[in-house]
Short mmCIF file of N, CA and C in Angstrom, two decimals:
data_model
loop_
_atom_site.label_atom_id
_atom_site.label_comp_id
_atom_site.label_asym_id
_atom_site.label_seq_id
_atom_site.Cartn_x
_atom_site.Cartn_y
_atom_site.Cartn_z
N MET A 198 -53.01 47.28 197.90
CA MET A 198 -52.82 46.83 196.54
C MET A 198 -52.17 45.45 196.60
N HIS A 199 -52.56 44.59 195.69
CA HIS A 199 -52.07 43.21 195.70
C HIS A 199 -51.94 42.72 194.26
N ALA A 200 -51.02 41.82 194.04
CA ALA A 200 -50.88 41.14 192.75
C ALA A 200 -50.40 39.73 193.01
N GLN A 201 -50.66 38.86 192.05
CA GLN A 201 -50.21 37.47 192.17
C GLN A 201 -49.57 37.05 190.85
N VAL A 202 -48.42 36.43 190.93
CA VAL A 202 -47.69 35.98 189.74
C VAL A 202 -47.60 34.45 189.79
N LYS A 203 -47.99 33.82 188.68
CA LYS A 203 -47.96 32.36 188.61
C LYS A 203 -47.07 31.93 187.45
N TRP A 204 -46.26 30.93 187.70
CA TRP A 204 -45.41 30.34 186.69
C TRP A 204 -46.25 29.52 185.74
N ILE A 205 -46.04 29.69 184.43
CA ILE A 205 -46.75 28.91 183.42
C ILE A 205 -45.86 27.78 182.94
N GLN A 206 -44.72 28.14 182.34
CA GLN A 206 -43.73 27.16 181.88
C GLN A 206 -42.49 27.93 181.44
N GLY A 207 -41.37 27.26 181.36
CA GLY A 207 -40.15 27.93 180.94
C GLY A 207 -39.92 29.18 181.76
N MET A 208 -39.83 30.33 181.10
CA MET A 208 -39.70 31.61 181.80
C MET A 208 -40.95 32.46 181.62
N GLU A 209 -42.09 31.80 181.34
CA GLU A 209 -43.36 32.48 181.16
C GLU A 209 -44.15 32.51 182.46
N PHE A 210 -44.74 33.68 182.73
CA PHE A 210 -45.51 33.87 183.94
C PHE A 210 -46.78 34.64 183.62
N SER A 211 -47.80 34.44 184.43
CA SER A 211 -49.03 35.19 184.34
C SER A 211 -49.19 35.98 185.63
N ALA A 212 -49.45 37.26 185.51
CA ALA A 212 -49.65 38.10 186.68
C ALA A 212 -51.08 38.61 186.69
N GLU A 213 -51.69 38.59 187.87
CA GLU A 213 -53.04 39.11 188.02
C GLU A 213 -53.04 40.19 189.08
N SER A 214 -53.60 41.34 188.73
CA SER A 214 -53.68 42.44 189.67
C SER A 214 -54.83 42.22 190.65
N GLY A 215 -54.80 42.96 191.72
CA GLY A 215 -55.88 42.87 192.70
C GLY A 215 -57.22 43.27 192.11
N SER A 216 -57.21 44.07 191.04
CA SER A 216 -58.45 44.47 190.39
C SER A 216 -58.91 43.46 189.34
N GLY A 217 -58.17 42.33 189.21
CA GLY A 217 -58.61 41.25 188.34
C GLY A 217 -58.10 41.28 186.91
N HIS A 218 -57.14 42.14 186.61
CA HIS A 218 -56.58 42.20 185.25
C HIS A 218 -55.32 41.36 185.17
N THR A 219 -55.13 40.72 184.01
CA THR A 219 -53.97 39.84 183.86
C THR A 219 -53.04 40.34 182.77
N VAL A 220 -51.78 39.99 182.94
CA VAL A 220 -50.76 40.29 181.95
C VAL A 220 -49.76 39.13 181.96
N ARG A 221 -49.24 38.81 180.80
CA ARG A 221 -48.21 37.76 180.70
C ARG A 221 -46.85 38.40 180.68
N MET A 222 -45.88 37.67 181.19
CA MET A 222 -44.48 38.10 181.18
C MET A 222 -43.65 36.91 180.72
N ASP A 223 -42.53 37.20 180.06
CA ASP A 223 -41.63 36.15 179.63
C ASP A 223 -40.19 36.63 179.81
N GLY A 224 -39.46 35.99 180.69
CA GLY A 224 -38.07 36.35 180.93
C GLY A 224 -37.20 36.19 179.71
N ASP A 225 -37.63 35.35 178.76
CA ASP A 225 -36.89 35.14 177.50
C ASP A 225 -37.39 36.04 176.38
N LYS A 226 -38.46 36.78 176.61
CA LYS A 226 -39.08 37.68 175.63
C LYS A 226 -39.56 36.97 174.36
N ALA A 227 -39.82 35.68 174.46
CA ALA A 227 -40.26 34.93 173.28
C ALA A 227 -41.77 35.05 173.06
N THR A 228 -42.55 35.08 174.14
CA THR A 228 -44.00 35.08 174.01
C THR A 228 -44.67 36.30 174.62
N ALA A 229 -43.93 37.09 175.37
CA ALA A 229 -44.50 38.27 176.03
C ALA A 229 -43.36 39.20 176.44
N ALA A 230 -43.74 40.37 176.92
CA ALA A 230 -42.74 41.33 177.39
C ALA A 230 -42.05 40.80 178.64
N SER A 231 -40.80 41.21 178.81
CA SER A 231 -40.08 40.82 180.02
C SER A 231 -40.51 41.73 181.18
N PRO A 232 -40.25 41.33 182.41
CA PRO A 232 -40.59 42.20 183.54
C PRO A 232 -39.94 43.58 183.43
N MET A 233 -38.71 43.67 182.96
CA MET A 233 -38.06 44.97 182.82
C MET A 233 -38.71 45.82 181.73
N GLU A 234 -39.18 45.19 180.66
CA GLU A 234 -39.92 45.92 179.64
C GLU A 234 -41.23 46.46 180.22
N LEU A 235 -41.84 45.67 181.09
CA LEU A 235 -43.08 46.12 181.73
C LEU A 235 -42.84 47.32 182.63
N VAL A 236 -41.66 47.42 183.23
CA VAL A 236 -41.33 48.59 184.04
C VAL A 236 -41.33 49.84 183.15
N LEU A 237 -40.70 49.74 181.98
CA LEU A 237 -40.71 50.87 181.04
C LEU A 237 -42.13 51.21 180.60
N MET A 238 -42.91 50.19 180.29
CA MET A 238 -44.29 50.42 179.87
C MET A 238 -45.11 51.05 180.99
N ALA A 239 -44.87 50.63 182.23
CA ALA A 239 -45.59 51.20 183.37
C ALA A 239 -45.25 52.68 183.53
N ALA A 240 -43.98 53.03 183.38
CA ALA A 240 -43.59 54.44 183.49
C ALA A 240 -44.25 55.27 182.39
N GLY A 241 -44.22 54.76 181.17
CA GLY A 241 -44.84 55.47 180.06
C GLY A 241 -46.35 55.55 180.20
N GLY A 242 -46.95 54.48 180.67
CA GLY A 242 -48.41 54.47 180.86
C GLY A 242 -48.86 55.41 181.95
N CYS A 243 -48.17 55.38 183.08
CA CYS A 243 -48.51 56.24 184.21
C CYS A 243 -48.40 57.71 183.82
N SER A 244 -47.30 58.07 183.21
CA SER A 244 -47.09 59.45 182.83
C SER A 244 -48.05 59.88 181.71
N SER A 245 -48.36 58.98 180.80
CA SER A 245 -49.31 59.29 179.72
C SER A 245 -50.70 59.59 180.27
N VAL A 246 -51.12 58.84 181.27
CA VAL A 246 -52.42 59.11 181.90
C VAL A 246 -52.44 60.54 182.43
N ASP A 247 -51.35 60.94 183.10
CA ASP A 247 -51.27 62.31 183.63
C ASP A 247 -51.34 63.34 182.51
N VAL A 248 -50.51 63.16 181.48
CA VAL A 248 -50.42 64.14 180.40
C VAL A 248 -51.78 64.30 179.70
N VAL A 249 -52.43 63.20 179.38
CA VAL A 249 -53.73 63.27 178.71
C VAL A 249 -54.75 63.95 179.62
N SER A 250 -54.78 63.58 180.88
CA SER A 250 -55.73 64.17 181.82
C SER A 250 -55.53 65.69 181.94
N ILE A 251 -54.29 66.11 182.06
CA ILE A 251 -53.99 67.54 182.19
C ILE A 251 -54.35 68.29 180.91
N LEU A 252 -54.01 67.72 179.75
CA LEU A 252 -54.32 68.37 178.49
C LEU A 252 -55.83 68.46 178.26
N GLU A 253 -56.57 67.45 178.69
CA GLU A 253 -58.03 67.52 178.57
C GLU A 253 -58.58 68.64 179.44
N LYS A 254 -58.03 68.81 180.63
CA LYS A 254 -58.50 69.87 181.53
C LYS A 254 -58.22 71.26 180.97
N THR A 255 -57.17 71.38 180.14
CA THR A 255 -56.85 72.68 179.53
C THR A 255 -57.55 72.84 178.18
N ARG A 256 -58.42 71.91 177.86
CA ARG A 256 -59.26 71.93 176.65
C ARG A 256 -58.46 71.99 175.35
N GLN A 257 -57.32 71.30 175.36
CA GLN A 257 -56.53 71.20 174.13
C GLN A 257 -57.22 70.21 173.19
N GLN A 258 -57.13 70.46 171.90
CA GLN A 258 -57.78 69.60 170.91
C GLN A 258 -56.82 68.46 170.53
N VAL A 259 -56.63 67.56 171.47
CA VAL A 259 -55.70 66.44 171.30
C VAL A 259 -56.40 65.28 170.62
N THR A 260 -55.75 64.73 169.59
CA THR A 260 -56.31 63.56 168.91
C THR A 260 -55.50 62.30 169.18
N ALA A 261 -54.25 62.47 169.64
CA ALA A 261 -53.41 61.30 169.94
C ALA A 261 -52.27 61.72 170.85
N VAL A 262 -51.86 60.79 171.69
CA VAL A 262 -50.68 60.97 172.53
C VAL A 262 -49.90 59.66 172.50
N ARG A 263 -48.62 59.78 172.23
CA ARG A 263 -47.73 58.61 172.24
C ARG A 263 -46.57 58.93 173.16
N CYS A 264 -46.16 57.94 173.92
CA CYS A 264 -44.99 58.11 174.78
C CYS A 264 -43.95 57.06 174.39
N ASP A 265 -42.84 57.53 173.84
CA ASP A 265 -41.73 56.64 173.50
C ASP A 265 -40.80 56.59 174.70
N VAL A 266 -40.58 55.41 175.23
CA VAL A 266 -39.79 55.25 176.45
C VAL A 266 -38.52 54.46 176.12
N ASP A 267 -37.38 55.05 176.44
CA ASP A 267 -36.09 54.39 176.23
C ASP A 267 -35.40 54.21 177.56
N GLY A 268 -34.86 53.03 177.78
CA GLY A 268 -34.16 52.75 179.02
C GLY A 268 -32.77 52.21 178.76
N LYS A 269 -31.83 52.64 179.58
CA LYS A 269 -30.47 52.09 179.54
C LYS A 269 -30.25 51.34 180.84
N ARG A 270 -29.61 50.18 180.71
CA ARG A 270 -29.39 49.33 181.88
C ARG A 270 -27.91 49.20 182.18
N ALA A 271 -27.61 48.93 183.42
CA ALA A 271 -26.23 48.72 183.85
C ALA A 271 -25.67 47.48 183.17
N ASP A 272 -24.37 47.47 182.94
CA ASP A 272 -23.71 46.32 182.32
C ASP A 272 -23.56 45.15 183.27
N ALA A 273 -23.55 45.42 184.56
CA ALA A 273 -23.33 44.39 185.57
C ALA A 273 -24.66 43.87 186.12
N THR A 274 -24.59 42.72 186.76
CA THR A 274 -25.76 42.15 187.41
C THR A 274 -25.86 42.72 188.82
N PRO A 275 -27.01 43.17 189.26
CA PRO A 275 -28.28 43.18 188.53
C PRO A 275 -28.29 44.31 187.50
N ALA A 276 -28.86 44.03 186.35
CA ALA A 276 -28.88 45.00 185.25
C ALA A 276 -30.03 45.97 185.43
N VAL A 277 -29.90 46.81 186.46
CA VAL A 277 -30.93 47.79 186.76
C VAL A 277 -30.93 48.91 185.71
N PHE A 278 -32.02 49.64 185.64
CA PHE A 278 -32.04 50.80 184.78
C PHE A 278 -31.17 51.89 185.39
N THR A 279 -30.37 52.52 184.55
CA THR A 279 -29.57 53.67 184.98
C THR A 279 -30.19 54.95 184.46
N ASP A 280 -30.81 54.88 183.28
CA ASP A 280 -31.43 56.04 182.65
C ASP A 280 -32.73 55.62 181.97
N ILE A 281 -33.75 56.46 182.13
CA ILE A 281 -35.02 56.27 181.41
C ILE A 281 -35.42 57.62 180.86
N HIS A 282 -35.75 57.63 179.57
CA HIS A 282 -36.21 58.87 178.94
C HIS A 282 -37.60 58.65 178.37
N LEU A 283 -38.52 59.54 178.70
CA LEU A 283 -39.88 59.51 178.19
C LEU A 283 -40.06 60.68 177.23
N HIS A 284 -40.40 60.37 175.99
CA HIS A 284 -40.65 61.42 175.00
C HIS A 284 -42.11 61.33 174.57
N PHE A 285 -42.84 62.42 174.78
CA PHE A 285 -44.25 62.48 174.43
C PHE A 285 -44.43 63.12 173.08
N VAL A 286 -45.23 62.49 172.24
CA VAL A 286 -45.61 63.06 170.95
C VAL A 286 -47.10 63.33 171.04
N VAL A 287 -47.45 64.61 171.06
CA VAL A 287 -48.85 65.02 171.20
C VAL A 287 -49.34 65.50 169.84
N THR A 288 -50.42 64.91 169.38
CA THR A 288 -50.99 65.26 168.08
C THR A 288 -52.35 65.91 168.29
N GLY A 289 -52.62 66.95 167.52
CA GLY A 289 -53.91 67.61 167.61
C GLY A 289 -53.96 68.86 166.77
N THR A 290 -54.98 69.66 167.05
CA THR A 290 -55.20 70.91 166.34
C THR A 290 -54.99 72.08 167.29
N ASP A 291 -54.17 73.03 166.87
CA ASP A 291 -53.91 74.24 167.66
C ASP A 291 -53.47 73.92 169.09
N ILE A 292 -52.59 72.95 169.23
CA ILE A 292 -52.07 72.57 170.55
C ILE A 292 -51.08 73.65 171.01
N ALA A 293 -51.29 74.16 172.21
CA ALA A 293 -50.40 75.18 172.76
C ALA A 293 -49.19 74.51 173.42
N GLU A 294 -48.01 74.88 172.97
CA GLU A 294 -46.78 74.29 173.51
C GLU A 294 -46.69 74.45 175.02
N LYS A 295 -47.11 75.60 175.53
CA LYS A 295 -47.02 75.85 176.98
C LYS A 295 -47.86 74.84 177.77
N HIS A 296 -48.98 74.42 177.21
CA HIS A 296 -49.83 73.45 177.90
C HIS A 296 -49.19 72.05 177.91
N VAL A 297 -48.60 71.68 176.79
CA VAL A 297 -47.93 70.37 176.74
C VAL A 297 -46.72 70.38 177.67
N GLU A 298 -45.94 71.44 177.62
CA GLU A 298 -44.77 71.54 178.49
C GLU A 298 -45.18 71.44 179.96
N ARG A 299 -46.23 72.13 180.33
CA ARG A 299 -46.71 72.10 181.72
C ARG A 299 -47.25 70.73 182.09
N ALA A 300 -47.96 70.08 181.19
CA ALA A 300 -48.51 68.74 181.48
C ALA A 300 -47.38 67.73 181.72
N VAL A 301 -46.36 67.77 180.86
CA VAL A 301 -45.22 66.86 181.02
C VAL A 301 -44.48 67.18 182.32
N GLN A 302 -44.30 68.46 182.61
CA GLN A 302 -43.61 68.88 183.83
C GLN A 302 -44.37 68.44 185.08
N LEU A 303 -45.67 68.64 185.11
CA LEU A 303 -46.47 68.23 186.27
C LEU A 303 -46.43 66.72 186.47
N SER A 304 -46.51 65.98 185.38
CA SER A 304 -46.41 64.53 185.50
C SER A 304 -45.07 64.13 186.10
N ALA A 305 -44.00 64.74 185.58
CA ALA A 305 -42.65 64.39 186.03
C ALA A 305 -42.39 64.79 187.47
N GLU A 306 -42.86 65.95 187.85
CA GLU A 306 -42.51 66.49 189.16
C GLU A 306 -43.51 66.17 190.27
N LYS A 307 -44.76 65.82 189.89
CA LYS A 307 -45.77 65.71 190.93
C LYS A 307 -46.64 64.45 190.87
N TYR A 308 -47.08 64.06 189.68
CA TYR A 308 -48.15 63.08 189.60
C TYR A 308 -47.77 61.63 189.30
N CYS A 309 -46.78 61.39 188.47
CA CYS A 309 -46.50 60.02 188.03
C CYS A 309 -45.79 59.23 189.13
N SER A 310 -46.53 58.40 189.81
CA SER A 310 -45.99 57.60 190.92
C SER A 310 -44.88 56.66 190.46
N VAL A 311 -45.03 56.07 189.29
CA VAL A 311 -44.03 55.12 188.80
C VAL A 311 -42.70 55.84 188.56
N ALA A 312 -42.73 56.94 187.83
CA ALA A 312 -41.50 57.67 187.55
C ALA A 312 -40.89 58.24 188.83
N LYS A 313 -41.73 58.74 189.74
CA LYS A 313 -41.22 59.28 191.00
C LYS A 313 -40.52 58.18 191.80
N MET A 314 -41.06 57.00 191.80
CA MET A 314 -40.45 55.88 192.50
C MET A 314 -39.12 55.50 191.85
N LEU A 315 -39.10 55.45 190.53
CA LEU A 315 -37.89 55.07 189.82
C LEU A 315 -36.78 56.10 189.95
N GLU A 316 -37.13 57.40 189.99
CA GLU A 316 -36.11 58.44 189.99
C GLU A 316 -35.26 58.45 191.26
N VAL A 317 -35.64 57.68 192.25
CA VAL A 317 -34.81 57.55 193.45
C VAL A 317 -33.45 56.96 193.09
N SER A 318 -33.44 56.06 192.09
CA SER A 318 -32.18 55.42 191.71
C SER A 318 -31.89 55.46 190.21
N VAL A 319 -32.78 56.07 189.43
CA VAL A 319 -32.64 56.12 187.98
C VAL A 319 -32.71 57.57 187.52
N ASN A 320 -31.89 57.93 186.55
CA ASN A 320 -31.98 59.26 185.95
C ASN A 320 -33.15 59.26 184.97
N VAL A 321 -34.26 59.88 185.37
CA VAL A 321 -35.47 59.90 184.54
C VAL A 321 -35.60 61.28 183.92
N THR A 322 -35.67 61.32 182.58
CA THR A 322 -35.79 62.58 181.86
C THR A 322 -37.03 62.55 180.96
N HIS A 323 -37.47 63.75 180.56
CA HIS A 323 -38.69 63.89 179.77
C HIS A 323 -38.48 64.89 178.65
N SER A 324 -39.18 64.70 177.55
CA SER A 324 -39.22 65.67 176.47
C SER A 324 -40.55 65.51 175.75
N PHE A 325 -40.82 66.42 174.81
CA PHE A 325 -42.06 66.32 174.06
C PHE A 325 -41.92 66.97 172.70
N SER A 326 -42.81 66.60 171.81
CA SER A 326 -42.95 67.27 170.53
C SER A 326 -44.44 67.31 170.21
N ILE A 327 -44.79 68.24 169.34
CA ILE A 327 -46.19 68.42 168.95
C ILE A 327 -46.30 68.24 167.45
N GLU A 328 -47.31 67.47 167.04
CA GLU A 328 -47.57 67.26 165.62
C GLU A 328 -48.97 67.72 165.29
N ALA A 329 -49.12 68.35 164.15
CA ALA A 329 -50.44 68.77 163.71
C ALA A 329 -51.24 67.56 163.26
N ALA A 330 -52.50 67.56 163.61
CA ALA A 330 -53.38 66.46 163.18
C ALA A 330 -53.63 66.57 161.69
N THR A 331 -53.63 65.44 161.02
CA THR A 331 -53.96 65.42 159.60
C THR A 331 -55.45 65.16 159.47
N GLU A 332 -56.06 65.86 158.56
CA GLU A 332 -57.52 65.73 158.43
C GLU A 332 -57.90 64.69 157.46
#
């Protein structure tokens, strides 16, 4: 796996993945997400992929999945994350709580590479709620 980061101006950077996708970053958060915000987004994205994939395999009638990710950082430099919480909101029809609970648990304990990597030094927690789809 490879990535390349190029300075644009000020604290703005462009990153390109080895697969050819680009994302902008801004250390000042004026024009794009900061690198630390991208870490939170990566954790939420990685785990969301797992949760959706697992729920699809259990044939749940899911119409939407949202992952709200909150991070707390240390007061001192470097301001690393000390705590990250991922809360999944699963929307659909007749969604079984046991399936959502299992999907979130499997992502947390087995599948999400980003969260597994972060939990070595960060307290990573998970929760979920289920909402009925509106017709």
